[in-house]
Tab-separated table of C-alpha atoms and ligand atoms in Angstrom:
chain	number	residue	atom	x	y	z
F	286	UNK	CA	0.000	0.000	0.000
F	287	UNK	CA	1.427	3.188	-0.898
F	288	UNK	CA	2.229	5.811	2.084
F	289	UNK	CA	0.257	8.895	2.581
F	290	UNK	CA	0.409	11.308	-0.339
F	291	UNK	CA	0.930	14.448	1.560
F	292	UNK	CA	2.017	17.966	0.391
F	293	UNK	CA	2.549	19.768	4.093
F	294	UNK	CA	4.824	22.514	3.357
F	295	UNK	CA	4.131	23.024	0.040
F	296	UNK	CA	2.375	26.419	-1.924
F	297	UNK	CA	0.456	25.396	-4.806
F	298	UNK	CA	-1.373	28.030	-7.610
F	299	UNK	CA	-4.618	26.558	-9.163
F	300	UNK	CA	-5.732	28.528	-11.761
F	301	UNK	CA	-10.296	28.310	-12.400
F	302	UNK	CA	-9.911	26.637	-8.931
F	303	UNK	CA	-13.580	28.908	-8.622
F	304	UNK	CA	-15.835	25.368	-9.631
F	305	UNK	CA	-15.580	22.358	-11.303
F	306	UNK	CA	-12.254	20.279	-11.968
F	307	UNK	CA	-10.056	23.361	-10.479
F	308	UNK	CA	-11.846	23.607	-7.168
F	309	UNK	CA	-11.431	19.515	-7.055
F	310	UNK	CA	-7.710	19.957	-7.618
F	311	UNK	CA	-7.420	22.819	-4.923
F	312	UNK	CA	-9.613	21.229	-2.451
F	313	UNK	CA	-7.701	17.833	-2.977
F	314	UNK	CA	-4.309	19.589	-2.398
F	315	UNK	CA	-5.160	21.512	0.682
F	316	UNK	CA	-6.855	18.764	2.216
F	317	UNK	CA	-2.938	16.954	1.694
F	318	UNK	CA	-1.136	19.505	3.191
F	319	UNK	CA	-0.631	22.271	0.510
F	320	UNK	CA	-1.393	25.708	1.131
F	321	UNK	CA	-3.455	27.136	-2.236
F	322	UNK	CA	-3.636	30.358	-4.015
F	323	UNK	CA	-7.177	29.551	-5.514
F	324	UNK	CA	-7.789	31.661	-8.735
F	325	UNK	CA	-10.544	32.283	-10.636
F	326	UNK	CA	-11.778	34.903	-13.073
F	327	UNK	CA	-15.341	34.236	-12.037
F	328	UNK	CA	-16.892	34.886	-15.581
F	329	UNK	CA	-19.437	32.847	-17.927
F	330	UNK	CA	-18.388	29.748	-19.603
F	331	UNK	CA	-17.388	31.238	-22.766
F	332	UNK	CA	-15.151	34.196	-21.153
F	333	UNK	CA	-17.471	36.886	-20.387
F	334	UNK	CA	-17.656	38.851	-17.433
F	335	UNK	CA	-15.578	38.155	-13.946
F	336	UNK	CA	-16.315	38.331	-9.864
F	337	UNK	CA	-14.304	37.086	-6.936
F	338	UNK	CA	-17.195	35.548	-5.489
F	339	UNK	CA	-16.378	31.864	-6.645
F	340	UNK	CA	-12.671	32.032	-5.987
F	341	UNK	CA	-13.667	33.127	-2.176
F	342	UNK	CA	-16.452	29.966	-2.259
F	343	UNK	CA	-13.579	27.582	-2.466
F	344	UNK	CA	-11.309	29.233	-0.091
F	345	UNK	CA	-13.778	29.323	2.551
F	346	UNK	CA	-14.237	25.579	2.067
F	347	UNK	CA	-10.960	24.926	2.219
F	348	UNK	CA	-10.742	26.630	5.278
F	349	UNK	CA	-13.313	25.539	7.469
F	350	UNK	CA	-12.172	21.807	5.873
F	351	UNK	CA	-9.423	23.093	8.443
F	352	UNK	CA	-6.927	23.909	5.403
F	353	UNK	CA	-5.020	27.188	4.083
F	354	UNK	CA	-6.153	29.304	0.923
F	355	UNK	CA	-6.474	32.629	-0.171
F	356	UNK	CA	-8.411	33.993	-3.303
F	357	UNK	CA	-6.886	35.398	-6.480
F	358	UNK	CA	-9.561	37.131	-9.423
F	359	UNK	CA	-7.120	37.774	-11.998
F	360	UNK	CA	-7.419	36.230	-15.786
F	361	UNK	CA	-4.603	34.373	-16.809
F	362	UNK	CA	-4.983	35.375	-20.191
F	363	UNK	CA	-3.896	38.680	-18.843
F	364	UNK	CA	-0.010	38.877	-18.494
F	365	UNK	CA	0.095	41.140	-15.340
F	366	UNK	CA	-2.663	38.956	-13.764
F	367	UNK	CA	-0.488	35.881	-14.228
F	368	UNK	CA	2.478	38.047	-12.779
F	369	UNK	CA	-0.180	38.923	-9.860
F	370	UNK	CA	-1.344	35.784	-8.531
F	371	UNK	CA	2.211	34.420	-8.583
F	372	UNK	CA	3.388	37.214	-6.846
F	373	UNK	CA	0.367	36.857	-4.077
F	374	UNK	CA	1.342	32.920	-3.137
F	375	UNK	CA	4.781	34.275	-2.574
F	376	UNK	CA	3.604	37.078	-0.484
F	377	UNK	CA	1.014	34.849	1.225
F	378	UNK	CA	3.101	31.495	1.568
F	379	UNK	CA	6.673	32.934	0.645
F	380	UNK	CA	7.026	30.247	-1.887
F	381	UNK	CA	5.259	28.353	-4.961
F	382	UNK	CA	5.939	24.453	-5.427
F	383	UNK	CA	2.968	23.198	-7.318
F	384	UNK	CA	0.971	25.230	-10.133
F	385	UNK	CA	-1.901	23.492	-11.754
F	386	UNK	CA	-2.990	25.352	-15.241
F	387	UNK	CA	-6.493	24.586	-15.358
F	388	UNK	CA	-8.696	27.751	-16.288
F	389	UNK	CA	-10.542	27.237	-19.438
F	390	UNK	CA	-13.143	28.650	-21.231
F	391	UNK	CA	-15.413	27.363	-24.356
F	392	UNK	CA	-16.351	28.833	-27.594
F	393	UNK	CA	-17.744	26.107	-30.233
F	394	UNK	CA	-18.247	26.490	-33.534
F	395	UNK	CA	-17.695	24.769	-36.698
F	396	UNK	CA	-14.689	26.003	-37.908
F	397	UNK	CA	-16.246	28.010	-41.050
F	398	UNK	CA	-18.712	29.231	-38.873
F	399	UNK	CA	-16.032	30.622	-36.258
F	400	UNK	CA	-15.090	34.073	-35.498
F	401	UNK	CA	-11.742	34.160	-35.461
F	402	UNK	CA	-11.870	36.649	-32.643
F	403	UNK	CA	-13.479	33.317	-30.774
F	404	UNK	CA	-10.148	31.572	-32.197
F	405	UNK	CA	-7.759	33.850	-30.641
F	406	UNK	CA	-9.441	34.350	-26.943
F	407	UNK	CA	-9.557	30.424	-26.830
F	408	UNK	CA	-6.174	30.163	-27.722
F	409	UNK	CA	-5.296	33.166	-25.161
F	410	UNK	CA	-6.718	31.811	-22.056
F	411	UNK	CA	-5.571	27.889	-22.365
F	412	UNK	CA	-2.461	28.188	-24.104
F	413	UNK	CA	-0.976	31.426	-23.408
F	414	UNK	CA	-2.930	31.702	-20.003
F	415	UNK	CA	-1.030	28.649	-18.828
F	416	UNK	CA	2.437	29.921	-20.613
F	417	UNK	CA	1.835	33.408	-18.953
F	418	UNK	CA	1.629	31.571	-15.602
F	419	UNK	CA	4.187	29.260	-15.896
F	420	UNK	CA	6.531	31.816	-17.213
F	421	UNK	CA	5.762	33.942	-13.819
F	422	UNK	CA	6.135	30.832	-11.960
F	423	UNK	CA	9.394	29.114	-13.408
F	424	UNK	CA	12.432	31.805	-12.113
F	425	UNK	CA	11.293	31.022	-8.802
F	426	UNK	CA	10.685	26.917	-9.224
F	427	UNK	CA	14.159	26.925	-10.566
F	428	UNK	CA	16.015	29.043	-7.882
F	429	UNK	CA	14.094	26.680	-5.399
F	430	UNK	CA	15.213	23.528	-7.349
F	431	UNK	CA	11.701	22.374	-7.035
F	432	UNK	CA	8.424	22.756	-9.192
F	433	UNK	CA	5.614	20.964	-10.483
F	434	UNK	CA	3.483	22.278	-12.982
F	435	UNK	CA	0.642	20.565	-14.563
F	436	UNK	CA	-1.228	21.807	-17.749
F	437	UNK	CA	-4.628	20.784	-18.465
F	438	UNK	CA	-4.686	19.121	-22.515
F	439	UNK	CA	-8.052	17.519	-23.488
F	440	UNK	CA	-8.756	14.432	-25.832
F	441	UNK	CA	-10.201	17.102	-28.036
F	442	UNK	CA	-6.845	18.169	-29.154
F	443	UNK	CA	-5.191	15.006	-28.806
F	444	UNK	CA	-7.571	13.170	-31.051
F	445	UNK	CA	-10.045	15.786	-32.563
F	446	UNK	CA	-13.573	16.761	-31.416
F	447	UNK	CA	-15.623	18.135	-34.507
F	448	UNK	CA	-16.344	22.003	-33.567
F	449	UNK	CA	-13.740	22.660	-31.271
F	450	UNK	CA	-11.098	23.761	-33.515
F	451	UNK	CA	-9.882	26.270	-31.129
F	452	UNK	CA	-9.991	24.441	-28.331
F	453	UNK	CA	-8.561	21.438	-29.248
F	454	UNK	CA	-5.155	24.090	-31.462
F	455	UNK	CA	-4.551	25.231	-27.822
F	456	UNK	CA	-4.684	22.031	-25.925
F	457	UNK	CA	-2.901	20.294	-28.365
F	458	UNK	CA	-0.279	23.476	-27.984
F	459	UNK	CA	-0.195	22.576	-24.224
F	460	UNK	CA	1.595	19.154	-24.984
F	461	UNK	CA	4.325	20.985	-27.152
F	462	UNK	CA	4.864	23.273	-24.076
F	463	UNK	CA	5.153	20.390	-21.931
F	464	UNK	CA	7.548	18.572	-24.253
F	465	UNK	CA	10.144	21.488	-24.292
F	466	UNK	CA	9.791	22.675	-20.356
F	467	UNK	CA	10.450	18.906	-18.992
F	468	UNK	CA	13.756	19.344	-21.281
F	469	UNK	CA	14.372	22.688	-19.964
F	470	UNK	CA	13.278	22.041	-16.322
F	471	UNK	CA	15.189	18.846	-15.939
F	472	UNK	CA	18.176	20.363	-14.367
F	473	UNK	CA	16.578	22.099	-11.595
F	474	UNK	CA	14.008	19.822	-10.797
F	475	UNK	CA	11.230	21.389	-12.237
F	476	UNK	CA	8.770	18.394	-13.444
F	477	UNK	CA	5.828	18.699	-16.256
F	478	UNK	CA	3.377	16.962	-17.092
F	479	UNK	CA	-0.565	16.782	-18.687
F	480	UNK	CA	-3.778	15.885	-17.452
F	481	UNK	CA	-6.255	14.977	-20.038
F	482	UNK	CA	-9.528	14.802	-18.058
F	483	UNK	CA	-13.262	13.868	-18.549
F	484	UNK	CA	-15.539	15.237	-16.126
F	485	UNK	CA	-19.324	16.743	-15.623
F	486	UNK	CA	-18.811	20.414	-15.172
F	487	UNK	CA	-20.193	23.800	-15.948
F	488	UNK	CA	-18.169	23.402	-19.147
F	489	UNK	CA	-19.681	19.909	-20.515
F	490	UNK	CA	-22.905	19.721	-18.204
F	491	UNK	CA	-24.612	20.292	-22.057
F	492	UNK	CA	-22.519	17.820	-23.571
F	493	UNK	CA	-22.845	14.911	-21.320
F	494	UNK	CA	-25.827	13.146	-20.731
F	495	UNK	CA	-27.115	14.524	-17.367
F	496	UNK	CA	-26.908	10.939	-15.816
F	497	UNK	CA	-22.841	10.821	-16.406
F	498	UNK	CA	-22.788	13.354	-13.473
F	499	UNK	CA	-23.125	10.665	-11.128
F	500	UNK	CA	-20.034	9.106	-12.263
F	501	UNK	CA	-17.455	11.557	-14.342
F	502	UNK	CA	-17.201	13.672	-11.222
F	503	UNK	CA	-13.918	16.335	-11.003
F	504	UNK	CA	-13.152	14.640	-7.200
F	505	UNK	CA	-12.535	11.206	-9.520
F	506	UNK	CA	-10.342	12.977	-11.612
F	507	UNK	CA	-9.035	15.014	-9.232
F	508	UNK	CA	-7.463	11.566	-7.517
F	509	UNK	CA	-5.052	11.335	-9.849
F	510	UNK	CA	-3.346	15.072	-9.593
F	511	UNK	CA	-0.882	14.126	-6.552
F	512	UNK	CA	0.713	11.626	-8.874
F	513	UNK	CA	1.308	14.507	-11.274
F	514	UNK	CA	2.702	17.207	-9.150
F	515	UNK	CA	3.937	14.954	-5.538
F	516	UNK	CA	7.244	14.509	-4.639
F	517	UNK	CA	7.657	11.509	-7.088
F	518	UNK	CA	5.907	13.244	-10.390
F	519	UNK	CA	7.237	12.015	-13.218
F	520	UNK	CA	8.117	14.832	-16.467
F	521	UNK	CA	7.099	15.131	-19.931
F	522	UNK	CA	3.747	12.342	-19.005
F	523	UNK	CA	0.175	13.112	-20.170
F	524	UNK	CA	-2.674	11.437	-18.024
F	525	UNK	CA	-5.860	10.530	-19.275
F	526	UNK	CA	-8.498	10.953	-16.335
F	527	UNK	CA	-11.859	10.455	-15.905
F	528	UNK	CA	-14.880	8.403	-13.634
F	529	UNK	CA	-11.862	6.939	-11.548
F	530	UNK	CA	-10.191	5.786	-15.702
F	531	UNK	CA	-6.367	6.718	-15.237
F	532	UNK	CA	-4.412	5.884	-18.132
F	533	UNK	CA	-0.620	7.275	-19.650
F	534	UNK	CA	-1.172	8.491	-23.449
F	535	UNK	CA	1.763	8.962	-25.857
F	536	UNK	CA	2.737	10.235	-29.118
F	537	UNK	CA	4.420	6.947	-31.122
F	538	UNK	CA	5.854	6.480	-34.316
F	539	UNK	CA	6.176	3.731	-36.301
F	540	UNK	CA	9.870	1.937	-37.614
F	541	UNK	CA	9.183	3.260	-40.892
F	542	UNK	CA	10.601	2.702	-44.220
F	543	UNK	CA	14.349	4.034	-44.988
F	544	UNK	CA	14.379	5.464	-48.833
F	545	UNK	CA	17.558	7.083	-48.690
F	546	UNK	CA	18.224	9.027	-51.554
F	547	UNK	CA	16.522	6.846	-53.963
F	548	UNK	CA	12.937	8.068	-52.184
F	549	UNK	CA	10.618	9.405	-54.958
F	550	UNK	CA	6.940	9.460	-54.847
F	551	UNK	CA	6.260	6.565	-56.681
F	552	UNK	CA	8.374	4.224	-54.486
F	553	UNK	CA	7.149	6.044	-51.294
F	554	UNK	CA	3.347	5.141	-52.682
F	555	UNK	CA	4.784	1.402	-53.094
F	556	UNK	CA	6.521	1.090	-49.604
F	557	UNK	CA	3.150	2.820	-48.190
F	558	UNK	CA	1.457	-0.244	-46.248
F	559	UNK	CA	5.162	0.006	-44.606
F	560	UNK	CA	5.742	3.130	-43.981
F	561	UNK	CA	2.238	3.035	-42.284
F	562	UNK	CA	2.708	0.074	-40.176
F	563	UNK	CA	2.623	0.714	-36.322
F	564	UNK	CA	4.289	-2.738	-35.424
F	565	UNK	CA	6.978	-1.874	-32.846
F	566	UNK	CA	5.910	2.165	-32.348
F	567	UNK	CA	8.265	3.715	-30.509
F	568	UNK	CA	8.394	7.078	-28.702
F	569	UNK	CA	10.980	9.903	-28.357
F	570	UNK	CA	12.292	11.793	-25.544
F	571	UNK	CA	13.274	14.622	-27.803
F	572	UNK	CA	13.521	16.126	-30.974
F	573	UNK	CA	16.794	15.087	-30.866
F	574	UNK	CA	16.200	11.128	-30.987
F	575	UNK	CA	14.024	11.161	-34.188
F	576	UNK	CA	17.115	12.823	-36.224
F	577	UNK	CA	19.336	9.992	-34.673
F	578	UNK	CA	16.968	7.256	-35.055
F	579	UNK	CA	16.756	8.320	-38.549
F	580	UNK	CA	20.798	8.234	-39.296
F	581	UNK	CA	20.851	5.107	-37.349
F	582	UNK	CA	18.698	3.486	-39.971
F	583	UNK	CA	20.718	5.395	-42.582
F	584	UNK	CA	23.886	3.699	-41.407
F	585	UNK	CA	22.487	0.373	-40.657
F	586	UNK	CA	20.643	0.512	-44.692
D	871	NAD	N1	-14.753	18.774	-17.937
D	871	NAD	C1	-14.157	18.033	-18.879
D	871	NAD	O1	-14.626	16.936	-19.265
D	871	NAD	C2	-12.876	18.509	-19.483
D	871	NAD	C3	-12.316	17.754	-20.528
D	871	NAD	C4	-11.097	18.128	-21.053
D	871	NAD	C5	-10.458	19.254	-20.550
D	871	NAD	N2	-11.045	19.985	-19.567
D	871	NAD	C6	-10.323	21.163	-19.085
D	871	NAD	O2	-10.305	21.162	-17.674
D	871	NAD	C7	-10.232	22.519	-17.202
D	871	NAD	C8	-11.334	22.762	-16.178
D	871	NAD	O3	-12.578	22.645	-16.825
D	871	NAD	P1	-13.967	22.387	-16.056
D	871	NAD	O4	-14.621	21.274	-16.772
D	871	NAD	O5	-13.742	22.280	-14.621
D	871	NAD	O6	-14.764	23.710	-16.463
D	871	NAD	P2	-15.351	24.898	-15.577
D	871	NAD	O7	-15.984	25.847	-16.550
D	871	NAD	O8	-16.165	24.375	-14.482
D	871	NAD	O9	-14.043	25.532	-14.935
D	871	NAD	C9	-13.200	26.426	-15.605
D	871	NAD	C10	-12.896	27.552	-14.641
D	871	NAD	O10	-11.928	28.420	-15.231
D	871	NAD	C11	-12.277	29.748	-14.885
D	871	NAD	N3	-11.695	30.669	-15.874
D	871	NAD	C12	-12.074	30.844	-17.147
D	871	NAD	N4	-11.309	31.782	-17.728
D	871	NAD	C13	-10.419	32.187	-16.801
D	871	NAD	C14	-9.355	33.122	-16.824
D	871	NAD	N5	-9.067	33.824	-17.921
D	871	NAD	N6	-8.622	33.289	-15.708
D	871	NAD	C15	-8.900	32.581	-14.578
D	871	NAD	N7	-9.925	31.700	-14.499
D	871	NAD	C16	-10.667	31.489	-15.602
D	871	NAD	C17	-13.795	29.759	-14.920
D	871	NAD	O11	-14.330	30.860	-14.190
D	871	NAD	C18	-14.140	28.405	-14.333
D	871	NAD	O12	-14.348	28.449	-12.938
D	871	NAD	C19	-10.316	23.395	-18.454
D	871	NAD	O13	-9.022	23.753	-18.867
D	871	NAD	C20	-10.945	22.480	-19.461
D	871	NAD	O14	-10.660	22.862	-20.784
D	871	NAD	C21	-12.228	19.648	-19.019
């Protein structure tokens, strides 16, 4: 049986910690020790509007669940509000171990039907919300020689959901951010990684049947965050989470085909079913690898 998870001494930042999946994370890590910087905008699902009033919800709960919290409003999509509510857990706490990158917002629409103005504030808020928070958080997690940041991806981006174009650009950008900070991080101790969860919310109460409440609920998926930003996180891992499903996705490639410099079209349209063929996928651990991989193949042709 695995020892007590706990998090006593640690400061953790959890950003849309007002409801849903962010209050779960928040509520999970004070209840383990952490003391929490809970932020939340406090607007409408698609972006509009803002009030403290859900941010201070969660902090009183925490509280009188006998944990530490204070409330944050700021947007993360807005640079100095990022800059803000890492500056308040190191006023409050005098240090930040844990940030969780979880505020989201939704704007659907096919994408000819899409306002590209509904593009961009999509993009702003879950990609370079979580980049303008991480980047306020990582001088200090690196002069520390601890962090543990988790960004929030979604199977939308990682395998496509048909009218969330958007949405699933920035998640999808939220893996690429993770793949280059675990390199970058490494040497400091500064660990990465992405939570892919499923979960009845605010956000997808219209988009799950109402009975999946009972089941997909954030405190399920919440169960799985310690393993992501403990003591013993891993880097550079993306967990799929949902109704108590945990599960470790990966980008793969196949052996492939080596054409060398013979490779025209016609012979890469014969080698195809080849080239195609997922027998013995492999993953990288860096750009890096794939270029050597290739000239290993090169060498051994
Ligand atoms: N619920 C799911 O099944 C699911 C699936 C995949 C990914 N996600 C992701 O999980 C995260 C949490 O989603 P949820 O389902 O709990 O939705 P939710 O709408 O309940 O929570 C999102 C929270 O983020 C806050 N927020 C929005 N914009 C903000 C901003 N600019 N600054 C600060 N706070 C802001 C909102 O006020 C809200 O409280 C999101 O990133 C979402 O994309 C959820």
């Amino acid at each position: 049986m695995t020892k007590d998870m706990r998090l006593d001494g640690r400061v953790a930042l959890v950003t849309g910690a007002g409801g849903g999946l962010g209050r779960a994370h928040a509520m999970e890590l004070a209840r383990r020790g952490a003391k929490v910087v809970v932020n939340d905008l406090g607007g409408a699902r698609d972006g509009s509007g803002a009030t403290l009033g859900p941010a201070e919800t969660v902090v009183a709960e925490i509280r009188e669940a006998g944990g530490e919290a204070v409330a944050n409003g700021d947007s993360v999509a807005d640079r100095a509000g990022a800059q803000n509510m890492v500056a308040q857990a190191m006023d409050n706490f005098g240090r930040l171990d844990i940030l969780i990158n979880n505020a989201g917002i939704l704007r659907d629409k096919t994408f000819s039907k899409m306002d590209l103005d509904d593009f961009e504030l999509v993009v702003q808020v879950h990609l370079l919300g979580s980049a303008y928070v991480t980047h306020a958080a990582w001088p200090i997690m690196r002069q520390q020689k601890y962090g543990r940041i988790v960004m929030t991806t979604s199977s939308s981006g990682l395998y496509g959901n048909f009218g969330q174009s958007n949405y699933g650009a920035a998640k999808m950008g939220l893996v690429g951010l993770m793949n280059c900070l675990k390199l970058e991080g490494a040497r400091d101790n500064v660990k990465i990684n992405c939570l892919a969860p499923t979960a009845w919310s605010r956000m997808t109460s219209d988009l799950m049947p109402p009975e999946a409440a009972a089941f997909f609920t954030p405190d399920a998926v919440a169960a799985g965050i310690v393993s992501l930003c403990g003591e013993d996180a891993p880097s550079g891992m993306i967990l799929e989470a949902g109704a108590g499903y945990f599960s470790k996705v990966e980008t793969v490639e196949g052996q492939g085909v080596g054409l060398y410099l013979d490779a025209t079209a016609e012979l890469v349209a014969e080698k195809w079913s080849e080239i195609i063929d997922m027998t013995g996928a492999r993953t990288f651990g860096a750009a890096g690898e794939v270029s050597n991989a290739i000239l290993s193949k090169y060498n051994a042709g």
